[in-house]
mmCIF file of C-alpha atoms in Angstrom:
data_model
loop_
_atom_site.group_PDB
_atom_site.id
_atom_site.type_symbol
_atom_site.label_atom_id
_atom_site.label_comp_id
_atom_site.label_asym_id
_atom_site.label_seq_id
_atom_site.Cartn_x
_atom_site.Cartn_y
_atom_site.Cartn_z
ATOM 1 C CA UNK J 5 -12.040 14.021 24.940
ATOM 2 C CA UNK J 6 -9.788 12.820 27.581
ATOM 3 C CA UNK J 7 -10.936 9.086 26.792
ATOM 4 C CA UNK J 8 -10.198 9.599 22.846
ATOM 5 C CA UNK J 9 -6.708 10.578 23.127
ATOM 6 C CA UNK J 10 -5.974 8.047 25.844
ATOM 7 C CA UNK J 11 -7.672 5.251 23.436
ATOM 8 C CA UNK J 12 -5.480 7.536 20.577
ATOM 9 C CA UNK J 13 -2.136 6.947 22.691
ATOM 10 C CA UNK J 14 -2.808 3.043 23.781
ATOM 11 C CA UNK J 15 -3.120 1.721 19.702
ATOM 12 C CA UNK J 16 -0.090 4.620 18.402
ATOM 13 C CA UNK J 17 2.049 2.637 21.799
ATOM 14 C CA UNK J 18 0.844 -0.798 20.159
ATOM 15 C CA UNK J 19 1.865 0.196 16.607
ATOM 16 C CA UNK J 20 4.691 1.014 17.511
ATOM 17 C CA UNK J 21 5.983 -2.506 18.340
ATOM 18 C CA UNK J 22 5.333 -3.135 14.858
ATOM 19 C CA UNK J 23 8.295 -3.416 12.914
ATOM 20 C CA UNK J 24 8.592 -1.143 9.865
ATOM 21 C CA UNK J 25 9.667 -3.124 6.773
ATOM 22 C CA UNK J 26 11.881 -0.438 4.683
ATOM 23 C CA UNK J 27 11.644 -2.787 1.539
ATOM 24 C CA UNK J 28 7.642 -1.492 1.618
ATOM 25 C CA UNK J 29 7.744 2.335 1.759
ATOM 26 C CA UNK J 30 4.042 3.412 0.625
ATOM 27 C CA UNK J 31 2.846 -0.238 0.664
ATOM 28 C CA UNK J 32 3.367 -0.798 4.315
ATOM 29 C CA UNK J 33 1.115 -1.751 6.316
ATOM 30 C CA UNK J 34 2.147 -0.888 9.550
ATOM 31 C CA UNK J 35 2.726 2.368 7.809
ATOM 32 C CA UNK J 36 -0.610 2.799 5.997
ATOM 33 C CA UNK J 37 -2.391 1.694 9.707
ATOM 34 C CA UNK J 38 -0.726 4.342 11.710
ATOM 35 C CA UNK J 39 -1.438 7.202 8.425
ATOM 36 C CA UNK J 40 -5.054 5.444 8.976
ATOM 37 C CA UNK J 41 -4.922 6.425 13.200
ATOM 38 C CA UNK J 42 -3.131 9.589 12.575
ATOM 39 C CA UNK J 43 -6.326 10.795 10.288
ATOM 40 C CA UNK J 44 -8.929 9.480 12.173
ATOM 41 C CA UNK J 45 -7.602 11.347 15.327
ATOM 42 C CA UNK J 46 -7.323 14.591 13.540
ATOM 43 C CA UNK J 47 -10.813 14.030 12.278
ATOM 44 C CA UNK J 48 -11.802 13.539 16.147
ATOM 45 C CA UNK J 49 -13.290 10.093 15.451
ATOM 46 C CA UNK J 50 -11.963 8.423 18.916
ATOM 47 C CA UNK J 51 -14.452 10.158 20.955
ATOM 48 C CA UNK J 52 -17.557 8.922 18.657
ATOM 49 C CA UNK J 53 -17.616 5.121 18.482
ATOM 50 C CA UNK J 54 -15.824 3.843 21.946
ATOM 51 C CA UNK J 55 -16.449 0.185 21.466
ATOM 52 C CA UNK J 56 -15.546 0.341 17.685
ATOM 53 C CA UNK J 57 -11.605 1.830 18.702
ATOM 54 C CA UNK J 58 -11.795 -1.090 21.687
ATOM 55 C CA UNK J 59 -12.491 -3.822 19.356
ATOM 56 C CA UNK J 60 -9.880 -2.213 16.792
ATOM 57 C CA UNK J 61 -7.226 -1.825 19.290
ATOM 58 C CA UNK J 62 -7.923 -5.863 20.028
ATOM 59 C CA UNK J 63 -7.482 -6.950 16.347
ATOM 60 C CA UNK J 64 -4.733 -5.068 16.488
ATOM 61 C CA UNK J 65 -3.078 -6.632 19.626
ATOM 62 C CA UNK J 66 -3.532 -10.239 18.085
ATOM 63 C CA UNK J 67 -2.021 -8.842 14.917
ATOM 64 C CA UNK J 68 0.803 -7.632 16.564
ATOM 65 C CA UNK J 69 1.435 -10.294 18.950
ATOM 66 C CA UNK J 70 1.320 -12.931 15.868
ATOM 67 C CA UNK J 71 -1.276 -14.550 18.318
ATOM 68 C CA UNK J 72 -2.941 -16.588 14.562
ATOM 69 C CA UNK J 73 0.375 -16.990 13.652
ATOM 70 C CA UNK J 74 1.478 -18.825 16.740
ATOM 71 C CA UNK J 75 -1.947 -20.874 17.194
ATOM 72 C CA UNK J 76 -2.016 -22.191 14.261
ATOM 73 C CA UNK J 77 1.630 -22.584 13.125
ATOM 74 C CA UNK J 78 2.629 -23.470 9.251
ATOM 75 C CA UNK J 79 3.666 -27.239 8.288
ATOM 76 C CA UNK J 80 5.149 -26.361 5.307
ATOM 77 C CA UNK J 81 7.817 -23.502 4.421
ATOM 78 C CA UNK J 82 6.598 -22.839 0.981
ATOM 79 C CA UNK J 83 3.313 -20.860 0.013
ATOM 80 C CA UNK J 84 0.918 -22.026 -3.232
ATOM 81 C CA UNK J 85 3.485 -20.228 -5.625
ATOM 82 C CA UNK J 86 6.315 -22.722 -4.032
ATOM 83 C CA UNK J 87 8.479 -20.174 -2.511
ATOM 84 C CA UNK J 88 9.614 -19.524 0.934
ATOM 85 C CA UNK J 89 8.273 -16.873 3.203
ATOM 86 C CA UNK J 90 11.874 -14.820 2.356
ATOM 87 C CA UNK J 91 11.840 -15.279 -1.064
ATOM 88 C CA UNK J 92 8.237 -13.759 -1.075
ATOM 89 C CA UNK J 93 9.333 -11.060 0.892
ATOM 90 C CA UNK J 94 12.177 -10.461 -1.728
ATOM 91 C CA UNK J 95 9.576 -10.509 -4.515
ATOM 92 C CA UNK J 96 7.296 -7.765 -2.971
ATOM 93 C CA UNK J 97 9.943 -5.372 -2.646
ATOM 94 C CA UNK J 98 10.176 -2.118 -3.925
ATOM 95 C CA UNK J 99 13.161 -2.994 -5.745
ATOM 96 C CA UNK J 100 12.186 -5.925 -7.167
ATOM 97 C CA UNK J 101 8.544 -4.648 -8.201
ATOM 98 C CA UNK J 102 10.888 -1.720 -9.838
ATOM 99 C CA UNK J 103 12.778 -3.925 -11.732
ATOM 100 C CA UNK J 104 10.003 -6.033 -12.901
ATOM 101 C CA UNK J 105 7.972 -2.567 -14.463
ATOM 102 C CA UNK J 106 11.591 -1.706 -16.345
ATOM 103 C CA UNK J 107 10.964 -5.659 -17.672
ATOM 104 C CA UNK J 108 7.769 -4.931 -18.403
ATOM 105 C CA UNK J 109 8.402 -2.139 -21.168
ATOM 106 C CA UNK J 110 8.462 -2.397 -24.555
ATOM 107 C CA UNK J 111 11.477 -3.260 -26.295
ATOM 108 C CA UNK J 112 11.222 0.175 -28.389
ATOM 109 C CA UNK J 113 11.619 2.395 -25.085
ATOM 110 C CA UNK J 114 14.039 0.035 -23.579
ATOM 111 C CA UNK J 115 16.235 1.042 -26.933
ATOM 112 C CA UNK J 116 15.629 4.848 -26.611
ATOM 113 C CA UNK J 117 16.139 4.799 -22.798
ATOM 114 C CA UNK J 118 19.346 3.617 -22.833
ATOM 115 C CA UNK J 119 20.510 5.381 -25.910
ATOM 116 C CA UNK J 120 19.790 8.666 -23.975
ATOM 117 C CA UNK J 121 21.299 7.168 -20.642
ATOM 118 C CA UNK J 122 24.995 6.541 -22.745
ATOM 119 C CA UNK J 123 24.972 10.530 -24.128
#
């Protein structure tokens, strides 16, 4: 038991040096990782599979520590859809993915939605 929750404490103390993005709520996935801990612990899977939580607490580490990131570092800013790594962050937003669903209706509810917004 003692093992689990130390194992349990070591990846939540890792996690937390991942930054949560605020843009993300719900999609997250520094967020959905520690939900993903948080259940397993309650569910008293640390103390079953040793080596599986080792290996996962090394993934993690080399996620957090950007260690593919740093090895093998990017020539060019842009990704395949041409933008920058800022502008995609901008485009996965909450906000923005909000704005593009209110795009997205048809032009008959865009009509009645705003007639009922100016009463």
């Amino acid at each position: 038991m003692a093992a689990g929750t130390a194992r349990y404490k070591r990846i939540l103390q890792l996690l937390d040096k991942w930054p949560a993005e605020e843009g993300k709520s719900g999609r997250d996935l520094g967020e959905f990782l520690r939900n993903k801990i948080n259940l397993a612990y309650k569910q008293d899977k640390f103390n079953a599979n040793q080596k599986y939580w080792d290996s996962q607490y090394l993934s993690l580490q080399r996620l957090v520590n950007n260690d593919h990131k740093n090895r093998y570092p990017r020539v060019l800013n842009s990704s395949a859809t041409g933008l920058t790594a800022e502008q995609c962050n901008v485009a996965l937003s909450n906000e923005f993915l909000q704005q593009l669903q209110e795009e997205d209706k048809p032009f008959y509810k865009k009509l009645f939605t705003s007639k009922t917004k100016n009463e």
